[in-house]
Coordinates of C-alpha atoms in Angstrom, one line a residue:
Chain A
X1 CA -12.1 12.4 63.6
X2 CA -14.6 10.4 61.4
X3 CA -12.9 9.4 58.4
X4 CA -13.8 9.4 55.3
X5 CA -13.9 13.2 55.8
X6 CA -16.9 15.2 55.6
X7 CA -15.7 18.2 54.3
X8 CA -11.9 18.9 53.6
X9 CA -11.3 22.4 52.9
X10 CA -8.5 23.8 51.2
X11 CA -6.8 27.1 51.7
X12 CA -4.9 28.2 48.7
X13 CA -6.0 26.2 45.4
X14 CA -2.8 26.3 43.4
X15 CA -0.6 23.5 42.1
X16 CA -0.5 21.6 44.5
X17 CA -4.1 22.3 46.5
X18 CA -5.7 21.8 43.6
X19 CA -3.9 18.0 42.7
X20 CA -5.0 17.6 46.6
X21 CA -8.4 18.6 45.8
X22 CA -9.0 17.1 42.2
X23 CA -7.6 13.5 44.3
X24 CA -9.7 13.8 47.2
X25 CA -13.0 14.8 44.6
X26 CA -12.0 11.5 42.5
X27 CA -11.3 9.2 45.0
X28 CA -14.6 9.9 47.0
X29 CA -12.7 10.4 50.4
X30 CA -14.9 13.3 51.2
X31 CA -18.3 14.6 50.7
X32 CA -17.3 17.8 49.7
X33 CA -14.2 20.0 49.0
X34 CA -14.4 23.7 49.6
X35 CA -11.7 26.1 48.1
X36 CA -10.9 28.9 50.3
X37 CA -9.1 32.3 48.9
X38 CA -8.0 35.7 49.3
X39 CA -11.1 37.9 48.3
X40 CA -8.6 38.6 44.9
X41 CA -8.7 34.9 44.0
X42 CA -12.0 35.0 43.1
X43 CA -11.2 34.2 39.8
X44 CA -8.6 31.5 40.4
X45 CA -11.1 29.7 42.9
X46 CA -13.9 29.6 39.8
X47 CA -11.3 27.7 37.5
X48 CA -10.6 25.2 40.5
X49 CA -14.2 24.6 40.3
X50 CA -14.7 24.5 36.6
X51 CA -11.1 22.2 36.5
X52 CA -13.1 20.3 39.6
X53 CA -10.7 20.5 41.9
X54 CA -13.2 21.7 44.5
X55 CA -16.9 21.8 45.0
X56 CA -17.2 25.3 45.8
X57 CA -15.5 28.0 46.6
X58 CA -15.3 30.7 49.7
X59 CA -12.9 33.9 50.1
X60 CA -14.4 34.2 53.9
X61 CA -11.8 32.5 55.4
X62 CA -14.2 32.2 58.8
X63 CA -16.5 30.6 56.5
X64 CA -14.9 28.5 54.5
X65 CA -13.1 26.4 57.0
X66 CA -16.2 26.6 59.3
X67 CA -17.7 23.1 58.2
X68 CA -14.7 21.4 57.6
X69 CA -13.2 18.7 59.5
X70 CA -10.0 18.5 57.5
X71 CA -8.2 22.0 56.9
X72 CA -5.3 21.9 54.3
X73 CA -3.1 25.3 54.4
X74 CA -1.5 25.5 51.3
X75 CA -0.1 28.7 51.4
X76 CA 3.7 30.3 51.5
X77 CA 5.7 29.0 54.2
X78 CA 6.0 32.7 55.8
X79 CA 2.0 32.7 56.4
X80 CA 1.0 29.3 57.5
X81 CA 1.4 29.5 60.9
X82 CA -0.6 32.6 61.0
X83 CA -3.1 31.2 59.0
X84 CA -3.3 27.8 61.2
X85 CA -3.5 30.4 64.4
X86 CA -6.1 32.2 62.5
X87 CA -8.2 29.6 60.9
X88 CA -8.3 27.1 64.0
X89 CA -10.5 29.8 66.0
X90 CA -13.3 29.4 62.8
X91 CA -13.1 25.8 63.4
X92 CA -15.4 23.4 64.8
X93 CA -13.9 21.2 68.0
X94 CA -11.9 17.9 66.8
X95 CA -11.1 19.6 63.2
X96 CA -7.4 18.4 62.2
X97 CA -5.6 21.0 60.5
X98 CA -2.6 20.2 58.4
X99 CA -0.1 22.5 55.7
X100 CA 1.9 21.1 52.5
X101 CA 5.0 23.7 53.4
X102 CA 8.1 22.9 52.3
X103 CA 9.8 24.0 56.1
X104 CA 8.2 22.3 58.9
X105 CA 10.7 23.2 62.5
X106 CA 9.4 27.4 62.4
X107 CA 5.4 26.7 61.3
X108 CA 5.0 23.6 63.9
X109 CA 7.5 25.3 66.5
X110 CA 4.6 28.5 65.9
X111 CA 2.0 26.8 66.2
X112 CA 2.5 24.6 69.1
X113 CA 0.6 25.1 72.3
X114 CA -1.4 27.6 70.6
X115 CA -4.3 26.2 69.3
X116 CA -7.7 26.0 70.6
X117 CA -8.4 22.8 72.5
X118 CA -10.0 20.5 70.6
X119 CA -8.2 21.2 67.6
X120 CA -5.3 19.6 66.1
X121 CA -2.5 20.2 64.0
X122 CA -0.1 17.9 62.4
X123 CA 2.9 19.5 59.9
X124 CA 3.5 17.8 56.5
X125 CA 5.4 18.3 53.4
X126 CA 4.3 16.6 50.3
X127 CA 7.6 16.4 47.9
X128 CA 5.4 17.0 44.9
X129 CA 6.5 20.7 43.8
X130 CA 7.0 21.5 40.3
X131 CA 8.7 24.6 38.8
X132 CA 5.0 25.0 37.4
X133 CA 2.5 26.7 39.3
X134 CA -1.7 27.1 39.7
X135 CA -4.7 25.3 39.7
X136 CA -4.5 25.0 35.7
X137 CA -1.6 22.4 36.1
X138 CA -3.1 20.5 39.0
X139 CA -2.9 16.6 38.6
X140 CA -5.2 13.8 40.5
X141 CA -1.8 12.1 40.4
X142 CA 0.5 14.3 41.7
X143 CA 0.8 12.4 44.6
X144 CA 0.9 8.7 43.8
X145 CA 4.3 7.5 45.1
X146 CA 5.3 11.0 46.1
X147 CA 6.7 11.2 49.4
X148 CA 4.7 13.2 51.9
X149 CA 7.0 14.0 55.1
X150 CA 4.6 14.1 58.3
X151 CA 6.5 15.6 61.6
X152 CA 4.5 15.3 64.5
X153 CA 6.0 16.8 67.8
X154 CA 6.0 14.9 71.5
X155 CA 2.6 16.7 71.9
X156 CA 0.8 16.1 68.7
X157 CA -2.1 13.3 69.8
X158 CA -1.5 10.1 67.9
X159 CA -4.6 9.4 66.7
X160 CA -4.3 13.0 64.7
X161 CA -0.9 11.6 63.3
X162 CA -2.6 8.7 62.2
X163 CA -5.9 10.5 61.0
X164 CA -3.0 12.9 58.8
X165 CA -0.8 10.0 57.9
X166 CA -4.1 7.5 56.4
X167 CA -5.3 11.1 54.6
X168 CA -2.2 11.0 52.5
X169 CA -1.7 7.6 51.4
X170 CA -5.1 7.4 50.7
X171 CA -4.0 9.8 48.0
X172 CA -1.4 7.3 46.9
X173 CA 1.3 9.2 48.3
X174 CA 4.0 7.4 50.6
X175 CA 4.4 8.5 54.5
X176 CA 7.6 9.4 55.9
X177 CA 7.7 10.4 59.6
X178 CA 10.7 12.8 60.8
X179 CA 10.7 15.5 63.6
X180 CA 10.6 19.1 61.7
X181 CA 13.9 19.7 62.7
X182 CA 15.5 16.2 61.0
X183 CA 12.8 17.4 57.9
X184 CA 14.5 20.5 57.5
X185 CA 17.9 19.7 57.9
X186 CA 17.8 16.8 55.2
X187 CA 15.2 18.9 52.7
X188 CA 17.7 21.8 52.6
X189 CA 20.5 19.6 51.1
X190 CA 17.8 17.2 48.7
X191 CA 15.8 20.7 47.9
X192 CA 16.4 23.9 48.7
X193 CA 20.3 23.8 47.8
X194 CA 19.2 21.8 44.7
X195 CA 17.0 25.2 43.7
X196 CA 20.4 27.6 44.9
X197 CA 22.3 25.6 42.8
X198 CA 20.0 25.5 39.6
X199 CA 19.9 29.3 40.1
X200 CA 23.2 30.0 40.2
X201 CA 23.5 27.4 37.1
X202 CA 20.9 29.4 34.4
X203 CA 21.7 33.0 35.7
X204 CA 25.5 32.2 35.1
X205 CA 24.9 30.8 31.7
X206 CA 25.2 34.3 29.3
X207 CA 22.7 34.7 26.6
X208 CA 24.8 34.1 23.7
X209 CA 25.6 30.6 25.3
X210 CA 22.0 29.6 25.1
X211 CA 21.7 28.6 21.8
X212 CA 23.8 26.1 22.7
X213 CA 21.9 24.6 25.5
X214 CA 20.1 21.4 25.5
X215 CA 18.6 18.7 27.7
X216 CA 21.3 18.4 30.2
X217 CA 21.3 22.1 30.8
X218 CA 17.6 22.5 30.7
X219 CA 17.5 19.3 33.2
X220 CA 20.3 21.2 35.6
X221 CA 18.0 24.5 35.3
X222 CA 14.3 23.4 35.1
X223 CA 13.7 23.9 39.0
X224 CA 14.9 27.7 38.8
X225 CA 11.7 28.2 36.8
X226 CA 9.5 27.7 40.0
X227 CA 7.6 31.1 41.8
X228 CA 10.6 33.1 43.9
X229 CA 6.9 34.0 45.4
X230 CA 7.1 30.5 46.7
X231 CA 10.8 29.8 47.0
X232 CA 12.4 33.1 48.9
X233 CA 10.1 32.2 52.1
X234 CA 12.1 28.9 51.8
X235 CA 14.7 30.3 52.3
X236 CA 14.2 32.7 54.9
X237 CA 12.7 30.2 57.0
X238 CA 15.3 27.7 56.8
X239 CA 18.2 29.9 56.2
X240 CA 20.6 28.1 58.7
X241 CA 20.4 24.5 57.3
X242 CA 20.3 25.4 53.4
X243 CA 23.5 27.6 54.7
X244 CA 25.5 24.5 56.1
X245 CA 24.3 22.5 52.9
X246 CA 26.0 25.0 51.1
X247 CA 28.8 24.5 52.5
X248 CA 28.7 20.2 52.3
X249 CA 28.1 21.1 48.5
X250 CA 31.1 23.7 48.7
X251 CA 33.5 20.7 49.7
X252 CA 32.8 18.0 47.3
X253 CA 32.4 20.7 44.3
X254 CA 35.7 21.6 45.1
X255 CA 37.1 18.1 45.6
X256 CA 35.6 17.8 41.9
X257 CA 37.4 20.7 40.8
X258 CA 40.4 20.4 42.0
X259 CA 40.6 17.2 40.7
X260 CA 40.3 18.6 37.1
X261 CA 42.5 21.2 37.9
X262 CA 45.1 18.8 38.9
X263 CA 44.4 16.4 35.6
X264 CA 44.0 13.5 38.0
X265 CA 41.8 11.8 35.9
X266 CA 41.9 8.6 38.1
X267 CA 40.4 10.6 40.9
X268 CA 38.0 12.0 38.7
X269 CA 36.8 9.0 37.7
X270 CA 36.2 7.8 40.7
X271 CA 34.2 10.8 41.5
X272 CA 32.3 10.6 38.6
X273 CA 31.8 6.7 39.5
X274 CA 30.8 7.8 42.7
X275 CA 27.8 10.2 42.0
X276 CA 26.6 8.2 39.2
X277 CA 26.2 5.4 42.2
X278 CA 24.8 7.6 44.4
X279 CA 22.4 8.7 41.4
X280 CA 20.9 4.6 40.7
X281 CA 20.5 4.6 44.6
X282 CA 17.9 7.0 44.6
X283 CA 16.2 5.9 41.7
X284 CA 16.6 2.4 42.8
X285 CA 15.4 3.5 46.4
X286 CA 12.0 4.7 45.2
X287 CA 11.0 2.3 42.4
X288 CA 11.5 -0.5 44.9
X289 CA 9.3 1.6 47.6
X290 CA 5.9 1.7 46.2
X291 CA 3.3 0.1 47.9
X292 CA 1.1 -2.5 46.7
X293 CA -1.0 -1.9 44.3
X294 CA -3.9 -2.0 46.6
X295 CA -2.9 0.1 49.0
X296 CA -2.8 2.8 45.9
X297 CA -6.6 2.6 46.3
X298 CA -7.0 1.3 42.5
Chain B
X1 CA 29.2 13.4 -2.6
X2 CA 25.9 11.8 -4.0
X3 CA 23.3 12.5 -1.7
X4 CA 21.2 10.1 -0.6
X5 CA 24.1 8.0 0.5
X6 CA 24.4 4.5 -0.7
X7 CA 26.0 3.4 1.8
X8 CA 26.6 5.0 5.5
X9 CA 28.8 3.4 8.1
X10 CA 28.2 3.7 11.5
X11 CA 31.3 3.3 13.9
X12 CA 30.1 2.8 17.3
X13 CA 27.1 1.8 17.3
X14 CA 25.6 3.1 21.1
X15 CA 22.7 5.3 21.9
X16 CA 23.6 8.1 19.3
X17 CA 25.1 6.1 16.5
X18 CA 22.2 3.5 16.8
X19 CA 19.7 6.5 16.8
X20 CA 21.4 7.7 13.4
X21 CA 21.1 4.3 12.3
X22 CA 17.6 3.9 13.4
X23 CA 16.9 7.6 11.3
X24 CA 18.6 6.9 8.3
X25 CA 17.1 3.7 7.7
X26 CA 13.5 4.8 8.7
X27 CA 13.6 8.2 6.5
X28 CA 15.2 6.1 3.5
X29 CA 18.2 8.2 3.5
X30 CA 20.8 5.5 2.4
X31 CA 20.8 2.7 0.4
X32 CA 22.3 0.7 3.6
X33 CA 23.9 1.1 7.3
X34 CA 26.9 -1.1 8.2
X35 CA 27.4 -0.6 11.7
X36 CA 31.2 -1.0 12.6
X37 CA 32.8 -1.7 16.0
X38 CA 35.8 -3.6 17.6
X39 CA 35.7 -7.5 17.8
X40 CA 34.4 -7.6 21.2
X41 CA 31.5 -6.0 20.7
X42 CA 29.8 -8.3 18.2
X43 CA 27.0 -8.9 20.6
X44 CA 26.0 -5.4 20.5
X45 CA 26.5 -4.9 16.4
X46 CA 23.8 -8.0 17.0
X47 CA 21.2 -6.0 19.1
X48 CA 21.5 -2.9 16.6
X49 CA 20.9 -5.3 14.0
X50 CA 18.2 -7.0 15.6
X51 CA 16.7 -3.4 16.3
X52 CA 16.4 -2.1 12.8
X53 CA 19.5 0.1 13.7
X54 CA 22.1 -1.2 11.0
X55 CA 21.4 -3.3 8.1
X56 CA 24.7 -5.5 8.3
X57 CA 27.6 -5.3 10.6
X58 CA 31.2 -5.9 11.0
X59 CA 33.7 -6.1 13.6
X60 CA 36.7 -5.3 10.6
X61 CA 37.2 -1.6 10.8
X62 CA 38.5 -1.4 7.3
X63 CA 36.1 -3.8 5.6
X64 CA 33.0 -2.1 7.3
X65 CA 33.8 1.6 6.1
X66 CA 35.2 0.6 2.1
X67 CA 31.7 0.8 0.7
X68 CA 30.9 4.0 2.8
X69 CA 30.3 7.4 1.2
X70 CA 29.5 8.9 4.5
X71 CA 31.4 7.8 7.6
X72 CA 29.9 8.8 11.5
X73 CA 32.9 7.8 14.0
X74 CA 30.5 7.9 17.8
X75 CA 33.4 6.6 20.1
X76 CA 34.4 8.2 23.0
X77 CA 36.2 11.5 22.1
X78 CA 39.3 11.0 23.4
X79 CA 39.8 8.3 20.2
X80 CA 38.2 9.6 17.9
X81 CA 40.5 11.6 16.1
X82 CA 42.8 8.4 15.7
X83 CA 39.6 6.8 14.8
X84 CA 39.3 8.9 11.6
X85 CA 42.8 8.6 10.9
X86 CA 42.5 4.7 10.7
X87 CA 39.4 4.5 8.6
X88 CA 40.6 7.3 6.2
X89 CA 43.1 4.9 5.0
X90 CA 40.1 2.1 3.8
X91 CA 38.1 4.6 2.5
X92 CA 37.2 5.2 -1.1
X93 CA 38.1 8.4 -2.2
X94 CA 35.7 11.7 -1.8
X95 CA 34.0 9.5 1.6
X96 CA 32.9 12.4 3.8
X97 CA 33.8 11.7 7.3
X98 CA 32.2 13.5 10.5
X99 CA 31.6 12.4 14.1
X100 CA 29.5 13.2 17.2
X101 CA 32.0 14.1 19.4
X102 CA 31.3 16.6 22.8
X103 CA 34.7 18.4 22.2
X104 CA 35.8 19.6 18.8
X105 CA 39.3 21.4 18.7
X106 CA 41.1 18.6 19.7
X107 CA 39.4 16.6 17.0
X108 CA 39.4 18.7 14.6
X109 CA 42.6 19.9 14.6
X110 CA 44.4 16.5 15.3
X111 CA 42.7 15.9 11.9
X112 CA 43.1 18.8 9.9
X113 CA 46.0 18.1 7.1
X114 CA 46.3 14.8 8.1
X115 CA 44.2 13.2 5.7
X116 CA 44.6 11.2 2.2
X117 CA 43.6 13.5 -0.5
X118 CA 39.8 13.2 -1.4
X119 CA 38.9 12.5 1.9
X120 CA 37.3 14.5 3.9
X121 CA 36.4 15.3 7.9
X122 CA 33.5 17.7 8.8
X123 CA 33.3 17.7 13.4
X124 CA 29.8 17.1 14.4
X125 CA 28.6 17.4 18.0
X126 CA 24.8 16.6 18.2
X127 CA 23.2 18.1 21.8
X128 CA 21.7 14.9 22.3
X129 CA 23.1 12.7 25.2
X130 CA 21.5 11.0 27.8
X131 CA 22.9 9.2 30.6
X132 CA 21.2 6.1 29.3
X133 CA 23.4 4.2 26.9
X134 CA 23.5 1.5 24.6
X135 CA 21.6 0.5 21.5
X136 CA 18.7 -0.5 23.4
X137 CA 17.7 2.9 24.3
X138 CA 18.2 4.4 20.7
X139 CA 15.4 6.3 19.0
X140 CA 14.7 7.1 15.5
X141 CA 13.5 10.5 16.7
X142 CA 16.3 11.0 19.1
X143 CA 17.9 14.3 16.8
X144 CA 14.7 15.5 15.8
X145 CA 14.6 18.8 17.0
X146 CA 17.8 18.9 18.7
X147 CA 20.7 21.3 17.8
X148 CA 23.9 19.6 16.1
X149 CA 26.9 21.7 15.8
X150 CA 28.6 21.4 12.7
X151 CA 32.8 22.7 12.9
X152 CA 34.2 23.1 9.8
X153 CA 37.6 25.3 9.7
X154 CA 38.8 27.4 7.2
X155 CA 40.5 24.5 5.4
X156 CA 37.4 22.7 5.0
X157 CA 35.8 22.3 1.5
X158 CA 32.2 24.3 1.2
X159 CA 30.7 21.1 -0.5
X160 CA 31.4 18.7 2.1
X161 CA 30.0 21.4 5.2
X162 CA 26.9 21.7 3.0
X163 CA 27.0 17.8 2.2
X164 CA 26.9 17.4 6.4
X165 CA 24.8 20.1 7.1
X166 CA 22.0 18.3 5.0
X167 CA 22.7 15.4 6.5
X168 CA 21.8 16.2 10.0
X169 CA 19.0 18.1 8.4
X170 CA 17.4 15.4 7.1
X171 CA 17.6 13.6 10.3
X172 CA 15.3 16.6 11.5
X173 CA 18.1 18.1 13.8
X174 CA 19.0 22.1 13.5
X175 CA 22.4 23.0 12.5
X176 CA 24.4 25.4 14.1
X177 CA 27.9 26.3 12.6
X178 CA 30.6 27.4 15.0
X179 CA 34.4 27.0 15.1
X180 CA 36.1 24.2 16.6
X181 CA 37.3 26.4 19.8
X182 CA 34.0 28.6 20.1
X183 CA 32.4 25.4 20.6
X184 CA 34.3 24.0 23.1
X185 CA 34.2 27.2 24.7
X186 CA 30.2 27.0 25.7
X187 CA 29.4 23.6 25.8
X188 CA 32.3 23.7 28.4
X189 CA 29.4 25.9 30.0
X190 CA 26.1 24.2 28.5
X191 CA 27.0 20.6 29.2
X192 CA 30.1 20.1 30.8
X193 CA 29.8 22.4 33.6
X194 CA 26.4 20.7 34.0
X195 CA 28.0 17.2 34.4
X196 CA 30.7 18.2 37.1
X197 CA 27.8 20.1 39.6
X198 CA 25.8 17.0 39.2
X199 CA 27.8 14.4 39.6
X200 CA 29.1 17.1 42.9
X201 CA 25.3 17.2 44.0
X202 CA 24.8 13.6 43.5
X203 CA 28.1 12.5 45.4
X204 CA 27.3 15.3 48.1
X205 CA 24.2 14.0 49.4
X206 CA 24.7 11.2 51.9
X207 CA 22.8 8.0 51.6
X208 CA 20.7 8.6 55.0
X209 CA 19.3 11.9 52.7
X210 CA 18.8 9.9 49.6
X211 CA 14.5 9.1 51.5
X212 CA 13.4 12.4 51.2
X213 CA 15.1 13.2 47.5
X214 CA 12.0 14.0 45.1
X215 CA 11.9 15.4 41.2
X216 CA 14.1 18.6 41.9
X217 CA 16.8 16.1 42.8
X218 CA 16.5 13.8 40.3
X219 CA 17.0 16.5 38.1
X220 CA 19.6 17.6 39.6
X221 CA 21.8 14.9 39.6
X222 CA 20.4 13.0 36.2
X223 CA 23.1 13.5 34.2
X224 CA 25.4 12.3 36.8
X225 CA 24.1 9.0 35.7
X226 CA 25.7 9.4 32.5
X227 CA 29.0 6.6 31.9
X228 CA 32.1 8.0 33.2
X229 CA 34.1 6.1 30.1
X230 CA 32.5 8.8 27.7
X231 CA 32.7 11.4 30.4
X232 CA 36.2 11.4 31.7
X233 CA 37.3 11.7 28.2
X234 CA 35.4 15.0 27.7
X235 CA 36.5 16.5 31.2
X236 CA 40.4 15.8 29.8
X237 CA 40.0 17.0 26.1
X238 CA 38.0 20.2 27.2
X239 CA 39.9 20.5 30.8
X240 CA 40.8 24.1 30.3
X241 CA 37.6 25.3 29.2
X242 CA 35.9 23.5 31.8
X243 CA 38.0 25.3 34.5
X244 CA 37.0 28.8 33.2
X245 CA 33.4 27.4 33.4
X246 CA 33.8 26.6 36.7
X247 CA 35.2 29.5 37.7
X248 CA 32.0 31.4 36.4
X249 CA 29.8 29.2 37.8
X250 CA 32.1 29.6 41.3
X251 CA 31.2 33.9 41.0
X252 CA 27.5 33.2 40.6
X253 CA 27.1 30.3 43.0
X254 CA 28.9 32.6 46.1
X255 CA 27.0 35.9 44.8
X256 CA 23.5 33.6 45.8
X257 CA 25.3 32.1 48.8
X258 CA 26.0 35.3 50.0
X259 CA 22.9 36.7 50.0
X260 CA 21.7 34.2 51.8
X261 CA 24.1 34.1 54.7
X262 CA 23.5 38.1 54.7
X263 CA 19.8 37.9 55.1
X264 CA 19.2 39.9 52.0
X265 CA 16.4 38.5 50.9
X266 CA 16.2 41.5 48.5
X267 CA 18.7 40.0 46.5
X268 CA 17.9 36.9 46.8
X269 CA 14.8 37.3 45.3
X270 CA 16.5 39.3 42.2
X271 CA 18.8 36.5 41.7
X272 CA 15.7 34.4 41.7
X273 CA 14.1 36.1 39.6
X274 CA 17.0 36.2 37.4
X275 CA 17.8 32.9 37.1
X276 CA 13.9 31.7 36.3
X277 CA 14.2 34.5 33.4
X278 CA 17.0 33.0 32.0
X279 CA 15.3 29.4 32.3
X280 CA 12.5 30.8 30.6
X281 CA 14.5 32.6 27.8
X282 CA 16.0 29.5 27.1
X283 CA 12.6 27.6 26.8
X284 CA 11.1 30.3 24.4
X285 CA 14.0 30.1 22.3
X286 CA 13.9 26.5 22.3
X287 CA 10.1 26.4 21.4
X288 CA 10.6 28.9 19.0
X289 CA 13.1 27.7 16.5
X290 CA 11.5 24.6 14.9
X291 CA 12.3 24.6 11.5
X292 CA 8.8 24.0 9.5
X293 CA 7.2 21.1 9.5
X294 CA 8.2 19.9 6.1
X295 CA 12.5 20.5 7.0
X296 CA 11.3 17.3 9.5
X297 CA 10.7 15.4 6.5
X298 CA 7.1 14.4 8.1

C-alpha cells in the first residue's frame, strides 16, 4: 500500500469521520478525501464539504470507495461488517479497509476470511467519542493523543497492521494493539459500563432535583447525552462483557455502600483514598504518554 | 448590616474561600478581606495573600473576625458548626455569619439558638466544588453563574437572608432558597450520590484497564479526585440521606442492567433515551437561567 494515501474515503461523515477527514485534508496525508453516504445524507455530505472535511462527496457506495486505497467505515457497530463485506467487492486489489467501531471481537470475527483477496482489513477503535454528534462538531484535533485501539487477528498481514497503525499516528493519535477480544473485554468496563452507569445516574435524578444540579452531576451525566442510535448497537454487540462489568461495578459499589451503611468511616475513607488514586493514575498515565512533539507531525 | 462590607473575613481560605476572596476584592465589594485560618497554615494565608485573594491575614481566630461585618466559615463541614460558635464570641455585634458548607441541617440546626444576641448565622452551600483544592486554583469567576443555596429557618431574621442573598448576588452566583433538610435531601442525590459511584467506578477499574480509559472515563470518575478530608465529612453528616440516594440510584441502575441481561434492547433504548432527555433538560435549564447581564455586575 503506497503511503501517503491517494485517496482515503470515508463512509459515514459524522463526528468522528469528519475529525478523521478535516485531519487527513490538513495534514496533506492524502490527495483526496471522498465522503461516502446513504442517498438521504446528501445534505449532511454538502456540509462536510463546505466545513472541509472532505473533497467531495458520493452516496454510490460502489463508487465512492471505487478509487480509494484507504476505506474508513464509520458507521454503527451493527452494520460495519456488512458494509466491509459489501464495500470490499467495489474495491480495487491491495485497498486496506479499516472501521472506528467501538466493538471490535463480532465485526473482525465477521469479517474474517471473507474478503476478496487482495484486500485487507484491519479493526480499530479510536477512543475519541463525544456525547456530541455530526459533521458540524468535527475537530482536526480530535485525535491528537487519543488512543486508537488497533486488533489485528493471527491472519491479518503485517504490513496492513503497520500501513493502519502509521495512518493513525500520523493523525496524532496514539496506537494501542490488543486482540478484539482483550479490546472488548477492557472497553466494556472503561466505556460502555461508564455510559450504563451515567444513564442510570440522570434518568434517576427527578425533575424537581435538577435545579439543584451542578458540575459534578453534569460531569457524572454528560456521556448519557450521546446518540442511543450509536450506543444500543454497543451494547447488543458486546452484551456479555459490559454484563460481567456490571457485575465488577456491582461489588465495589456495594463495598462503598455498605460501608456508609455501617458508618465505618475509616473504611470509607480508605475507599475514597483508593479511587481518588486510582483517578491521578489515569491522568498521570496519559499525560506522561504523549509522544514527542515530532512524531505529532507539527 | 451596611452593605458593601467594610470588612469580610474569610475562614479557610481553600479553593472556595479564596475564590470569594478573589470576588470580593475584584468587584470592590468590601473595604478589606482578612483571611483566617489555624496556626499551621500560615503558608497558605501567604499564597492567598500573594494571589490577590485576602488583603491581610491571621492565624488568631478571634483577632481575624473582630473587625468583620460579614463572616464566611469554608472548613470542612463536619466543624463548621463549632466553627461559628467560636467566632461568634469575637464578633462585634449584628456580624452576619454564613458558610459554604455541602450539608446544612446539621449546621444549621447545631447553630440555631445558640448564638449571642445580635449575631447572626445564614447556611450557605455554593454548587461550586471541584476536586482541585487549594488557593492556587481559586478563581474570581469561580460562583459566577453557579447556584448557591441559601438555608434560612423560620427563626432567621428577613434582613440578614436578604443581607446574604445579595451577597452571593453580587458575586454573580444565583440564589436558591430551600430549608435546611430539603437541601440535604437532593444534593444527597445531585452531589453526593455522584461522589460515591465515582469514586466506586474509579476504584473498580483495575490498573491493567486504566490504557484504554478515554474522556467518558475521566468523567466518570473526576470527582473521585476530589480530597477525602472534605468528603468523608459530608458522607457522615448527610449519611442517611445518602442511603436513600443510593437506594434510588440501586432501582434505576438494575432496571438498565436488566434489560440488558434480557436482551431487550427495546427498553434499553427507552432508558437511553430517557436518560439523555434528562441530561438535556438539565443543560436547557442551566443555559436558560442566567440572570441579565447587568445582576453579573459586568
Amino acid at each position: 500500500v503506497p503511503e501517503p494515501f491517494d485517496t482515503v474515503a470515508i463512509v459515514g461523515v459524522g463526528l468522528l469521520g469528519g475529525s478523521i477527514g478535516l485531519a487527513v485534508r490538513e495534514r496533506h496525508l492524502a490527495r483526496r478525501v471522498i465522503g461516502v453516504g446513504r442517498p438521504n445524507s446528501e445534505p449532511k455530505l454538502r456540509d462536510a464539504v463546505v466545513l472541509g472535511a472532505i473533497d467531495e462527496a458520493s452516496t454510490d457506495v460502489a463508487a465512492g470507495v471505487a478509487a480509494a486505497n484507504l476505506v474508513i467505515v464509520c458507521t454503527p457497530v451493527d452494520t460495519v461488517a456488512e458494509q466491509v463485506l459489501h464495500i470490499a467487492k467495489s474495491c480495487q486489489p491491495s485497498t486496506l479497509i479499516t472501521d472506528v467501531g467501538s466493538t471490535k471481537a463480532s465485526i473482525v470475527r465477521a469479517i474474517e476470511g471473507q474478503l476478496p483477496p487482495h484486500i485487507t482489513f484491519v479493526g480499530s477503535h479510536p477512543l475519541a467519542g463525544s456525547e456530541k454528534t455530526g459533521v458540524r462538531h468535527a475537530r482536526a484535533d480530535l485525535l491528537v493523543n487519543k488512543k486508537v485501539v488497533v486488533t489485528p487477528t493471527d491472519s491479518t498481514p503485517a504490513a496492513a497492521v503497520t500501513s493502519i497503525e502509521r495512518f493513525w499516528t500520523s493523525l496524532g493519535a496514539l496506537v494501542d494493539r490488543r486482540t478484539p477480544e482483550d479490546h472488548d473485554e477492557i472497553v466494556a468496563v472503561t466505556s460502555h459500563l461508564m455510559h450504563l452507569v451515567a444513564s442510570a445516574l440522570a434518568g434517576g435524578t427527578s425533575p424537581e432535583q435538577l435545579p439543584l444540579t451542578a458540575s459534578g452531576w453534569a460531569s457524572m451525566t454528560r456521556i448519557a447525552g450521546g446518540d442511543p442510535a450509536v450506543w444500543l448497537p454497543i451494547f447488543r454487540e458486546n452484551r456479555a462483557n459490559i454484563l460481567k462489568a456490571a457485575a465488577q461495578f456491582a461489588t465495589t459499589w456495594e463495598v462503598c455502600r455498605a460501608a456508609l451503611e455501617a458508618g465505618d468511616f475509616d473504611r470509607l475513607g480508605q475507599l475514597l483514598a483508593e479511587g481518588r488514586e486510582r483517578y491521578q493514575q489515569a491522568t498521570h498515565l496519559h499525560n506522561t504518554d504523549e509522544p514527542p512533539a515530532d512524531a505529532l507531525g507539527s
